PDB file of C-alpha atoms in Angstrom:
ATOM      1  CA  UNK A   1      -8.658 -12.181  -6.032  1.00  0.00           C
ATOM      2  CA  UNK A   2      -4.844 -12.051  -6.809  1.00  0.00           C
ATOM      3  CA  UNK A   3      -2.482 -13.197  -3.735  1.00  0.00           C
ATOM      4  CA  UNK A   4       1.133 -10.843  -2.992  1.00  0.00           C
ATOM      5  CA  UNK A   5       2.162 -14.088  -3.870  1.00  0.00           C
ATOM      6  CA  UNK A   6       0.882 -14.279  -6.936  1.00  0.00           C
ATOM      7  CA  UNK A   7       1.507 -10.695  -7.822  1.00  0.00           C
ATOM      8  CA  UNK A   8       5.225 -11.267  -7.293  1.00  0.00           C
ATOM      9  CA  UNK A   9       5.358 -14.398  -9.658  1.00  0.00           C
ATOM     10  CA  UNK A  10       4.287 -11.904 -12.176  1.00  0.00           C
ATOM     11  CA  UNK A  11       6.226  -9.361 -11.444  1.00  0.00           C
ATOM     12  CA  UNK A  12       8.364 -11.021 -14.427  1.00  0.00           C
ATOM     13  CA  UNK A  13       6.442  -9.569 -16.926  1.00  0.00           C
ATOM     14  CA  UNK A  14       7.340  -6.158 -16.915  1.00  0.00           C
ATOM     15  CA  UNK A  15       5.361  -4.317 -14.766  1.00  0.00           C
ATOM     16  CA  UNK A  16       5.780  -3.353 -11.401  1.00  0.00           C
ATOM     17  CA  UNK A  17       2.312  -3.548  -9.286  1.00  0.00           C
ATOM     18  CA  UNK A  18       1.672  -0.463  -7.256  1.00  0.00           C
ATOM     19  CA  UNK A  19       1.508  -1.105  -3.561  1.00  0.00           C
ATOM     20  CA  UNK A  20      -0.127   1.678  -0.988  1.00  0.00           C
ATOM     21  CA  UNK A  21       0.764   0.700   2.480  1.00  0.00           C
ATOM     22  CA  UNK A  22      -0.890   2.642   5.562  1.00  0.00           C
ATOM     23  CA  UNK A  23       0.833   1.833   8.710  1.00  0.00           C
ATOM     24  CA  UNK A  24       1.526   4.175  11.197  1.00  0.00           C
ATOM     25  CA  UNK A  25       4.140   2.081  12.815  1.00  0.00           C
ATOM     26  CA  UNK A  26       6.342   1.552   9.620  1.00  0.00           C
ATOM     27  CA  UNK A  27       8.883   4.518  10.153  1.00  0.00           C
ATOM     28  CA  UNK A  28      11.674   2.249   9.257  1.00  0.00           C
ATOM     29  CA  UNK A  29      10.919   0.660   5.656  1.00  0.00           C
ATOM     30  CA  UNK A  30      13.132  -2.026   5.487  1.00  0.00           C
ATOM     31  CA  UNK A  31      12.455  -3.777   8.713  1.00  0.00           C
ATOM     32  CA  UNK A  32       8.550  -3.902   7.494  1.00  0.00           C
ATOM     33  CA  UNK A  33       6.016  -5.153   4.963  1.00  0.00           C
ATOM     34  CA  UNK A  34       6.993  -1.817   3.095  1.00  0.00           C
ATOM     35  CA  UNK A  35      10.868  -2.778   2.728  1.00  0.00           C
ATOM     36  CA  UNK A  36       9.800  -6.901   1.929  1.00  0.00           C
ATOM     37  CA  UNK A  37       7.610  -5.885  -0.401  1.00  0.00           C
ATOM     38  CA  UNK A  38      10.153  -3.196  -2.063  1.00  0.00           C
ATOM     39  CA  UNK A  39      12.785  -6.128  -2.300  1.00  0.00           C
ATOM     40  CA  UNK A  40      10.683  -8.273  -4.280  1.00  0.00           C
ATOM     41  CA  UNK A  41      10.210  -5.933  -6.707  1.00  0.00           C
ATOM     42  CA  UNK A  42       7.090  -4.028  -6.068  1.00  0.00           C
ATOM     43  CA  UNK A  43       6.363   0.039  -6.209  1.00  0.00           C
ATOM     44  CA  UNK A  44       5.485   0.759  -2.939  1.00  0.00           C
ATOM     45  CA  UNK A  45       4.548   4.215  -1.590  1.00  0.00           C
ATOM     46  CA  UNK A  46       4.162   4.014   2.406  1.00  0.00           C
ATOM     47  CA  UNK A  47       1.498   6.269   4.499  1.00  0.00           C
ATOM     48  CA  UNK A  48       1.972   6.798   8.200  1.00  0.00           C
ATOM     49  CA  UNK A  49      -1.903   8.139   8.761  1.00  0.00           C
ATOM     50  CA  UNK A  50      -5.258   8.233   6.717  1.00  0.00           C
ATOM     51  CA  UNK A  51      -5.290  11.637   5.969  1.00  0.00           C
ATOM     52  CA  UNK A  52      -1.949  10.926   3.854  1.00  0.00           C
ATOM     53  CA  UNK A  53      -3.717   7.497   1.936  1.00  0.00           C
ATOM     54  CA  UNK A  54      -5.844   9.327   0.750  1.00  0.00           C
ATOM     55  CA  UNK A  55      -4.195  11.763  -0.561  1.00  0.00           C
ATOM     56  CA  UNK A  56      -2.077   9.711  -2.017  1.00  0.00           C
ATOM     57  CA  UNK A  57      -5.041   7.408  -3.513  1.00  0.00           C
ATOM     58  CA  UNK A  58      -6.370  10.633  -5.463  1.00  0.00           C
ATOM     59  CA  UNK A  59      -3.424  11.767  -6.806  1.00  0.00           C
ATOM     60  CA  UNK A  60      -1.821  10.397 -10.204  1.00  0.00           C
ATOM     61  CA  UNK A  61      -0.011   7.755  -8.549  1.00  0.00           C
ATOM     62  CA  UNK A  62      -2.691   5.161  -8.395  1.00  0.00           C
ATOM     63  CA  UNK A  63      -1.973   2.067  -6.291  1.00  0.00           C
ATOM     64  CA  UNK A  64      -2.998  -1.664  -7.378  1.00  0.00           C
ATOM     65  CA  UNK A  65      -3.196  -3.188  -3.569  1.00  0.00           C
ATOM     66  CA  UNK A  66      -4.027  -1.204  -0.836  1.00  0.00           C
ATOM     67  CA  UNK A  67      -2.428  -2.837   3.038  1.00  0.00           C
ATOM     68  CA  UNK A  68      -4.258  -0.466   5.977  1.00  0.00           C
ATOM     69  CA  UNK A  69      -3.628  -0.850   9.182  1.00  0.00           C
ATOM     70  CA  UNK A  70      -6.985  -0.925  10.938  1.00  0.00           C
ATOM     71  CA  UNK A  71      -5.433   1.021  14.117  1.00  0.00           C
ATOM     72  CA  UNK A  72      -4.941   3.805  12.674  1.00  0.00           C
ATOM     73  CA  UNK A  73      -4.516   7.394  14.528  1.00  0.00           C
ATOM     74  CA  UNK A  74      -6.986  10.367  13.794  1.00  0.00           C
ATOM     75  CA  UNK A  75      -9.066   8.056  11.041  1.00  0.00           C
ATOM     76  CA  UNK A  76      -9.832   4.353  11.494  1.00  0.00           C
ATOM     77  CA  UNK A  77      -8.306   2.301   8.442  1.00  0.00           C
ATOM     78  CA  UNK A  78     -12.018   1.068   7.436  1.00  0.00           C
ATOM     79  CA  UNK A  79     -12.762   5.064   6.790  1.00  0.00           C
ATOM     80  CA  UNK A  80      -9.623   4.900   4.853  1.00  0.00           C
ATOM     81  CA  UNK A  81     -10.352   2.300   2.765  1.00  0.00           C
ATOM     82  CA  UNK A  82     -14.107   3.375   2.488  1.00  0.00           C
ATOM     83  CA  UNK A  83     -13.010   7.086   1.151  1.00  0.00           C
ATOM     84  CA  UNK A  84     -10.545   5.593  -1.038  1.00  0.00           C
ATOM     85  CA  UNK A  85     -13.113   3.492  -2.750  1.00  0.00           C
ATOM     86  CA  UNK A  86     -15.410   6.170  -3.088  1.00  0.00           C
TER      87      UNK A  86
END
């Protein structure tokens, strides 16, 4: 299992990993995980409810990392990350 940390040492090589995070508090992007993780050089698309992850899980945009907030509203993050494994 690969570490953030050890995703953004590699970041170096080229390729930008693909970071879905699900957080219904994170309206403002750089004061969160979404906006550190942005400024280190990682492609991050941010979800503010299940319904939207896993949307955006099945479209083309496929993420490498997953971050769910368990506390979610409407669907718990553990369905979330259930229906996007399925």
């Amino acid at each position: 299992m690969q570490t953030l940390a050890g995703m953004a040492e590699k970041q170096t090589s080229g390729r930008s990993y693909r970071v879905l995070v699900v957080a219904a508090q994170c309206a403002a992007d750089d004061v969160c995980l979404a906006g550190w993780l942005k400024r280190r050089g990682f492609e991050v698309i941010t979800a503010i409810d299940g319904q939207e992850a896993t949307q955006i899980a099945d479209s083309s945009w496929q993420p490498d990392v997953v971050l769910v907030d368990l506390t979610l509203p409407n669907v718990d993050g553990v369905s979330v990350c259930e229906r996007i494994r399925a």
